[in-house]
């Protein structure tokens, strides 16, 4: 589960066919980008170990995220046997094997960056701040006369008041649905820094390299900004595809989201397109049962996989709704 601060939907347009341009490292020397290829996929099951994440009536987010992540990875590997798949964890432990939750977040991003990932997909489950399943609340159903003492000392006297009559009632936790996060626009500076530091010879088969430049030079900074825009567009497009798949499957979709102010570390600290999928609310009894069922998990994995497959196809053909790293639309 991600704790939301301010959330607003991202409106996704349909991008056109890409056109190419070159980057000039020095006078007389230019490097042209090659066709983008998605070769390395980072799959991140949220939470783990001493960090169970959100909890429902009978399950925890960390367990569900791991189950769906492994199923998704298996589906991708069967469809694309040449693709390299890297998991941030494959068992119920914090990534990195330690006990520090913040350090585990850094480990996830560092692993993705060092592995030269072309795409980062994180699986999570959502929750409300209210108790899982539901809770008892009180409401006023009437009033009755009641005598009470008021005042102090000689002024103390009995008075009649109308006291409220309360009734307890059950409130079901009904919040449900999916949403997919991309990093917040106000965190693009951090994203650009990670891109600059990890862009050498990795990331969708790009032949040009930020690593041969002075990373503090104007050219490197401009280039990082261009790549940041590229990653933002592609992250938003993949998130859009995921939510469209959920909607077609009949799920409640809350759309593509960003979390401002605080941001989401694993999205803004990874030098590649990245999304975080909230697969449903474990605090909703009905949806928790769905998330725990083979049917539910298989449908969720299929939805994300179909979106991934379309993203990969569009990326590698520069068609549909995706932006190529060559900079065109």
CSV table of C-alpha atoms in Angstrom, one decimal:
chain,number,residue,atom,x,y,z
A,1,UNK,CA,0.0,0.0,0.0
A,2,UNK,CA,1.2,3.5,-0.7
A,3,UNK,CA,0.0,6.3,1.6
A,4,UNK,CA,-1.5,9.0,-0.5
A,5,UNK,CA,-0.8,12.7,0.0
A,6,UNK,CA,-2.4,14.6,-2.9
A,7,UNK,CA,-3.5,12.6,-5.8
A,8,UNK,CA,-4.6,13.7,-9.3
A,9,UNK,CA,-5.2,11.8,-12.5
A,10,UNK,CA,-2.8,12.0,-15.4
A,11,UNK,CA,-4.6,12.6,-18.7
A,12,UNK,CA,-3.0,10.4,-21.4
A,13,UNK,CA,-3.1,11.4,-25.0
A,14,UNK,CA,-2.4,9.1,-28.0
A,15,UNK,CA,1.1,9.8,-29.2
A,16,UNK,CA,2.1,9.5,-32.9
A,17,UNK,CA,4.8,7.7,-34.8
A,18,UNK,CA,8.4,8.6,-33.7
A,19,UNK,CA,10.9,10.7,-35.6
A,20,UNK,CA,14.6,10.6,-35.0
A,21,UNK,CA,17.3,13.0,-34.0
A,22,UNK,CA,20.9,12.8,-32.9
A,23,UNK,CA,22.9,14.0,-29.9
A,24,UNK,CA,26.2,15.7,-30.5
A,25,UNK,CA,28.9,14.9,-28.0
A,26,UNK,CA,31.5,17.1,-29.7
A,27,UNK,CA,32.0,19.0,-33.0
A,28,UNK,CA,32.0,16.6,-35.9
A,29,UNK,CA,30.9,13.7,-33.8
A,30,UNK,CA,27.3,12.5,-33.3
A,31,UNK,CA,25.8,9.3,-31.9
A,32,UNK,CA,22.4,8.1,-33.2
A,33,UNK,CA,20.0,6.1,-31.1
A,34,UNK,CA,19.2,2.5,-32.2
A,35,UNK,CA,15.7,1.0,-32.2
A,36,UNK,CA,14.5,0.6,-28.6
A,37,UNK,CA,14.3,-2.9,-27.3
A,38,UNK,CA,12.9,-4.0,-23.9
A,39,UNK,CA,15.5,-6.5,-22.7
A,40,UNK,CA,15.6,-6.3,-18.9
A,41,UNK,CA,12.5,-6.2,-16.7
A,42,UNK,CA,12.6,-5.4,-13.0
A,43,UNK,CA,9.7,-6.9,-11.0
A,44,UNK,CA,9.2,-5.5,-7.5
A,45,UNK,CA,6.9,-7.2,-5.1
A,46,UNK,CA,6.1,-4.5,-2.5
A,47,UNK,CA,7.0,-4.7,1.2
A,48,UNK,CA,8.2,-8.1,2.6
A,49,UNK,CA,9.7,-9.5,5.8
A,50,UNK,CA,9.2,-7.2,8.8
A,51,UNK,CA,7.2,-4.9,6.6
A,52,UNK,CA,3.9,-6.7,5.8
A,53,UNK,CA,2.3,-3.7,4.3
A,54,UNK,CA,-1.5,-3.3,4.4
A,55,UNK,CA,-3.5,-6.0,6.2
A,56,UNK,CA,-7.0,-7.3,5.5
A,57,UNK,CA,-9.1,-9.6,7.5
A,58,UNK,CA,-7.0,-12.6,6.8
A,59,UNK,CA,-4.0,-11.6,4.6
A,60,UNK,CA,-1.2,-9.1,4.1
A,61,UNK,CA,-0.2,-7.0,1.2
A,62,UNK,CA,3.4,-8.3,1.1
A,63,UNK,CA,2.3,-11.9,0.6
A,64,UNK,CA,-0.2,-11.0,-2.2
A,65,UNK,CA,2.2,-8.8,-4.0
A,66,UNK,CA,4.8,-11.5,-4.0
A,67,UNK,CA,2.4,-14.1,-5.3
A,68,UNK,CA,1.2,-11.9,-8.2
A,69,UNK,CA,4.7,-10.8,-9.0
A,70,UNK,CA,6.0,-14.3,-9.4
A,71,UNK,CA,3.0,-15.3,-11.5
A,72,UNK,CA,3.5,-12.2,-13.7
A,73,UNK,CA,7.2,-12.9,-14.1
A,74,UNK,CA,6.4,-16.5,-15.1
A,75,UNK,CA,4.0,-15.3,-17.8
A,76,UNK,CA,6.5,-12.9,-19.2
A,77,UNK,CA,9.3,-15.5,-19.2
A,78,UNK,CA,7.1,-18.0,-21.1
A,79,UNK,CA,6.1,-15.4,-23.7
A,80,UNK,CA,9.5,-13.8,-24.0
A,81,UNK,CA,12.2,-16.5,-23.1
A,82,UNK,CA,15.1,-14.2,-24.1
A,83,UNK,CA,14.0,-11.4,-21.7
A,84,UNK,CA,16.0,-11.0,-18.5
A,85,UNK,CA,13.8,-10.8,-15.5
A,86,UNK,CA,15.1,-9.5,-12.1
A,87,UNK,CA,13.0,-9.6,-9.0
A,88,UNK,CA,13.7,-7.4,-6.0
A,89,UNK,CA,12.7,-10.3,-3.8
A,90,UNK,CA,11.4,-13.8,-4.3
A,91,UNK,CA,10.7,-14.8,-0.7
A,92,UNK,CA,9.1,-13.1,2.3
A,93,UNK,CA,12.1,-10.9,3.2
A,94,UNK,CA,12.9,-7.3,2.9
A,95,UNK,CA,14.9,-6.7,-0.3
A,96,UNK,CA,18.6,-6.7,0.5
A,97,UNK,CA,18.1,-9.1,3.5
A,98,UNK,CA,18.2,-6.4,6.2
A,99,UNK,CA,15.7,-5.1,8.7
A,100,UNK,CA,15.7,-1.4,7.7
A,101,UNK,CA,12.6,-0.6,5.6
A,102,UNK,CA,14.1,2.6,4.1
A,103,UNK,CA,17.3,0.8,3.2
A,104,UNK,CA,15.2,-1.9,1.5
A,105,UNK,CA,13.6,0.8,-0.7
A,106,UNK,CA,17.0,2.1,-1.7
A,107,UNK,CA,18.1,-1.5,-2.4
A,108,UNK,CA,15.2,-1.9,-4.8
A,109,UNK,CA,16.1,1.2,-6.8
A,110,UNK,CA,19.9,0.5,-6.7
A,111,UNK,CA,19.3,-3.1,-7.9
A,112,UNK,CA,17.2,-1.8,-10.8
A,113,UNK,CA,19.7,0.8,-11.8
A,114,UNK,CA,22.8,-1.4,-11.5
A,115,UNK,CA,21.0,-4.1,-13.6
A,116,UNK,CA,20.4,-1.6,-16.4
A,117,UNK,CA,16.6,-2.2,-16.3
A,118,UNK,CA,14.5,-1.1,-19.2
A,119,UNK,CA,11.3,-1.1,-17.2
A,120,UNK,CA,10.3,-1.3,-13.5
A,121,UNK,CA,6.9,-2.7,-12.4
A,122,UNK,CA,6.0,-2.8,-8.7
A,123,UNK,CA,3.0,-4.8,-7.4
A,124,UNK,CA,1.1,-3.6,-4.4
A,125,UNK,CA,-2.3,-3.8,-2.7
A,126,UNK,CA,-4.2,-0.8,-1.4
A,127,UNK,CA,-6.0,-0.1,1.9
A,128,UNK,CA,-8.1,2.6,3.6
A,129,UNK,CA,-7.4,4.1,6.9
A,130,UNK,CA,-10.5,2.5,8.4
A,131,UNK,CA,-10.5,-1.1,9.8
A,132,UNK,CA,-10.5,-4.0,7.3
A,133,UNK,CA,-13.9,-5.3,6.6
A,134,UNK,CA,-15.8,-2.6,8.4
A,135,UNK,CA,-16.4,-1.0,11.8
A,136,UNK,CA,-19.0,0.0,14.3
A,137,UNK,CA,-20.1,3.7,14.4
A,138,UNK,CA,-22.7,5.6,16.4
A,139,UNK,CA,-25.5,7.9,15.4
A,140,UNK,CA,-28.2,9.9,17.2
A,141,UNK,CA,-31.7,8.4,16.8
A,142,UNK,CA,-33.5,10.7,19.2
A,143,UNK,CA,-33.3,12.6,22.6
A,144,UNK,CA,-34.6,12.1,26.1
A,145,UNK,CA,-35.0,14.3,29.1
A,146,UNK,CA,-32.3,14.0,31.7
A,147,UNK,CA,-31.6,15.8,34.9
A,148,UNK,CA,-28.0,16.8,35.5
A,149,UNK,CA,-26.1,19.0,38.0
A,150,UNK,CA,-24.6,22.2,36.8
A,151,UNK,CA,-22.6,24.9,38.5
A,152,UNK,CA,-20.4,24.8,41.6
A,153,UNK,CA,-20.8,25.6,45.2
A,154,UNK,CA,-23.9,27.6,46.1
A,155,UNK,CA,-24.7,27.9,42.5
A,156,UNK,CA,-24.9,24.2,41.9
A,157,UNK,CA,-28.3,23.1,40.9
A,158,UNK,CA,-30.2,20.5,38.9
A,159,UNK,CA,-31.4,21.2,35.4
A,160,UNK,CA,-33.2,19.2,32.8
A,161,UNK,CA,-31.5,18.7,29.4
A,162,UNK,CA,-32.3,16.8,26.3
A,163,UNK,CA,-29.7,14.0,26.1
A,164,UNK,CA,-29.0,12.3,22.8
A,165,UNK,CA,-29.9,8.6,22.3
A,166,UNK,CA,-27.3,6.8,20.4
A,167,UNK,CA,-27.5,3.7,18.2
A,168,UNK,CA,-24.5,1.5,17.1
A,169,UNK,CA,-24.5,0.4,13.5
A,170,UNK,CA,-22.1,-1.5,11.2
A,171,UNK,CA,-20.3,0.4,8.5
A,172,UNK,CA,-18.9,-1.8,5.7
A,173,UNK,CA,-15.5,-0.9,4.2
A,174,UNK,CA,-16.6,-0.6,0.6
A,175,UNK,CA,-13.6,1.1,-1.0
A,176,UNK,CA,-12.3,-1.0,-3.9
A,177,UNK,CA,-10.6,-0.8,-7.2
A,178,UNK,CA,-7.3,-0.4,-8.9
A,179,UNK,CA,-5.0,2.5,-9.6
A,180,UNK,CA,-1.5,2.7,-11.2
A,181,UNK,CA,1.1,5.2,-10.1
A,182,UNK,CA,3.8,7.0,-12.0
A,183,UNK,CA,6.3,9.3,-10.3
A,184,UNK,CA,5.1,12.8,-9.5
A,185,UNK,CA,6.1,15.5,-11.9
A,186,UNK,CA,7.6,17.6,-9.0
A,187,UNK,CA,10.1,14.8,-8.5
A,188,UNK,CA,11.5,14.8,-12.1
A,189,UNK,CA,14.8,16.4,-10.8
A,190,UNK,CA,15.5,13.3,-8.8
A,191,UNK,CA,14.5,11.0,-11.7
A,192,UNK,CA,16.8,13.0,-14.1
A,193,UNK,CA,19.7,12.5,-11.7
A,194,UNK,CA,19.2,8.8,-11.6
A,195,UNK,CA,18.9,8.7,-15.4
A,196,UNK,CA,22.2,10.6,-15.7
A,197,UNK,CA,24.0,8.2,-13.3
A,198,UNK,CA,22.7,5.0,-14.9
A,199,UNK,CA,22.4,5.7,-18.6
A,200,UNK,CA,25.7,4.2,-19.8
A,201,UNK,CA,25.1,1.3,-22.3
A,202,UNK,CA,21.8,0.3,-20.8
A,203,UNK,CA,18.2,1.1,-21.1
A,204,UNK,CA,16.4,0.0,-24.2
A,205,UNK,CA,19.5,-0.5,-26.4
A,206,UNK,CA,20.6,3.1,-26.6
A,207,UNK,CA,24.0,3.4,-28.2
A,208,UNK,CA,24.7,7.0,-27.1
A,209,UNK,CA,26.0,7.3,-23.5
A,210,UNK,CA,25.7,10.0,-20.9
A,211,UNK,CA,28.7,8.4,-19.3
A,212,UNK,CA,31.1,9.7,-21.9
A,213,UNK,CA,30.0,13.3,-21.0
A,214,UNK,CA,30.7,15.5,-18.1
A,215,UNK,CA,27.5,14.9,-16.1
A,216,UNK,CA,27.6,18.6,-15.0
A,217,UNK,CA,27.9,19.9,-18.5
A,218,UNK,CA,24.9,21.8,-20.1
A,219,UNK,CA,24.7,19.1,-22.8
A,220,UNK,CA,24.4,16.2,-20.2
A,221,UNK,CA,21.8,18.2,-18.2
A,222,UNK,CA,19.7,18.9,-21.3
A,223,UNK,CA,20.0,15.2,-22.3
A,224,UNK,CA,18.9,14.0,-18.9
A,225,UNK,CA,15.9,16.3,-19.1
A,226,UNK,CA,15.0,14.8,-22.5
A,227,UNK,CA,15.3,11.3,-21.2
A,228,UNK,CA,13.3,12.2,-18.1
A,229,UNK,CA,10.4,13.4,-20.3
A,230,UNK,CA,10.7,10.3,-22.4
A,231,UNK,CA,10.6,8.0,-19.3
A,232,UNK,CA,7.6,10.0,-17.9
A,233,UNK,CA,5.6,9.7,-21.1
A,234,UNK,CA,6.3,6.0,-21.4
A,235,UNK,CA,5.5,5.4,-17.7
A,236,UNK,CA,2.2,7.2,-18.1
A,237,UNK,CA,1.4,5.3,-21.3
A,238,UNK,CA,2.1,1.9,-19.7
A,239,UNK,CA,0.0,2.9,-16.6
A,240,UNK,CA,-2.8,3.9,-18.9
A,241,UNK,CA,-2.7,0.5,-20.7
A,242,UNK,CA,-2.8,-1.3,-17.3
A,243,UNK,CA,-5.8,0.6,-16.1
A,244,UNK,CA,-7.6,0.1,-19.5
A,245,UNK,CA,-7.1,-3.6,-19.1
A,246,UNK,CA,-8.5,-3.5,-15.6
A,247,UNK,CA,-11.5,-1.6,-16.8
A,248,UNK,CA,-12.1,-4.0,-19.7
A,249,UNK,CA,-12.1,-6.8,-17.1
A,250,UNK,CA,-14.8,-5.1,-15.1
A,251,UNK,CA,-12.7,-3.8,-12.3
A,252,UNK,CA,-13.3,-0.4,-10.6
A,253,UNK,CA,-10.4,1.7,-12.0
A,254,UNK,CA,-9.3,4.8,-10.2
A,255,UNK,CA,-7.0,5.6,-13.2
A,256,UNK,CA,-3.4,6.7,-13.5
A,257,UNK,CA,-2.2,8.6,-10.4
A,258,UNK,CA,0.7,10.6,-9.0
A,259,UNK,CA,1.6,11.3,-5.4
A,260,UNK,CA,2.9,14.8,-4.9
A,261,UNK,CA,5.0,16.3,-2.2
A,262,UNK,CA,6.5,13.1,-0.8
A,263,UNK,CA,6.6,11.1,-4.0
A,264,UNK,CA,7.2,7.4,-4.3
A,265,UNK,CA,10.9,6.5,-3.9
A,266,UNK,CA,11.1,3.4,-6.1
A,267,UNK,CA,9.5,5.3,-9.0
A,268,UNK,CA,11.5,8.5,-8.9
A,269,UNK,CA,14.8,6.8,-8.0
A,270,UNK,CA,14.9,4.3,-10.9
A,271,UNK,CA,16.5,5.4,-14.1
A,272,UNK,CA,13.9,3.8,-16.4
A,273,UNK,CA,10.2,3.9,-17.1
A,274,UNK,CA,8.5,2.8,-13.9
A,275,UNK,CA,5.0,2.1,-12.6
A,276,UNK,CA,3.5,0.9,-9.3
A,277,UNK,CA,0.2,-1.1,-9.6
A,278,UNK,CA,-2.3,-1.0,-6.8
A,279,UNK,CA,-4.1,-4.3,-7.6
A,280,UNK,CA,-7.0,-3.8,-5.2
A,281,UNK,CA,-8.1,-3.0,-1.6
A,282,UNK,CA,-7.3,-5.7,1.0
A,283,UNK,CA,-9.5,-3.7,3.5
A,284,UNK,CA,-12.6,-4.5,1.4
A,285,UNK,CA,-13.8,-8.0,2.4
A,286,UNK,CA,-15.0,-8.9,-1.1
A,287,UNK,CA,-11.9,-7.6,-2.9
A,288,UNK,CA,-9.5,-9.2,-0.4
A,289,UNK,CA,-11.1,-12.6,-1.2
A,290,UNK,CA,-10.6,-11.8,-4.9
A,291,UNK,CA,-7.0,-10.9,-4.4
A,292,UNK,CA,-6.4,-14.1,-2.5
A,293,UNK,CA,-8.1,-16.4,-5.1
A,294,UNK,CA,-6.4,-18.1,-7.9
A,295,UNK,CA,-9.0,-16.7,-10.3
A,296,UNK,CA,-8.5,-13.1,-9.0
A,297,UNK,CA,-4.7,-13.3,-9.2
A,298,UNK,CA,-4.7,-14.9,-12.6
A,299,UNK,CA,-7.0,-12.2,-13.9
A,300,UNK,CA,-4.8,-9.4,-12.5
A,301,UNK,CA,-1.7,-11.0,-13.8
A,302,UNK,CA,-3.3,-11.4,-17.2
A,303,UNK,CA,-4.4,-7.7,-17.2
A,304,UNK,CA,-0.9,-6.4,-16.4
A,305,UNK,CA,0.7,-8.8,-18.8
A,306,UNK,CA,-1.6,-7.8,-21.7
A,307,UNK,CA,-0.7,-4.1,-21.0
A,308,UNK,CA,3.0,-5.0,-20.8
A,309,UNK,CA,2.8,-6.9,-24.1
A,310,UNK,CA,1.2,-4.0,-25.9
A,311,UNK,CA,3.7,-1.6,-24.4
A,312,UNK,CA,6.6,-3.8,-25.5
A,313,UNK,CA,5.2,-4.1,-29.0
A,314,UNK,CA,4.6,-0.4,-29.4
A,315,UNK,CA,8.0,0.5,-27.9
A,316,UNK,CA,9.9,-1.8,-30.3
A,317,UNK,CA,7.9,-0.7,-33.4
A,318,UNK,CA,7.6,3.0,-32.5
A,319,UNK,CA,3.9,2.8,-33.1
A,320,UNK,CA,0.7,3.3,-31.2
A,321,UNK,CA,0.8,5.4,-28.1
A,322,UNK,CA,4.5,5.4,-27.2
A,323,UNK,CA,7.4,7.7,-27.4
A,324,UNK,CA,10.8,6.4,-28.7
A,325,UNK,CA,14.0,7.4,-27.1
A,326,UNK,CA,15.0,9.1,-30.3
A,327,UNK,CA,12.9,12.0,-29.1
A,328,UNK,CA,10.1,12.1,-31.6
A,329,UNK,CA,6.4,11.4,-31.3
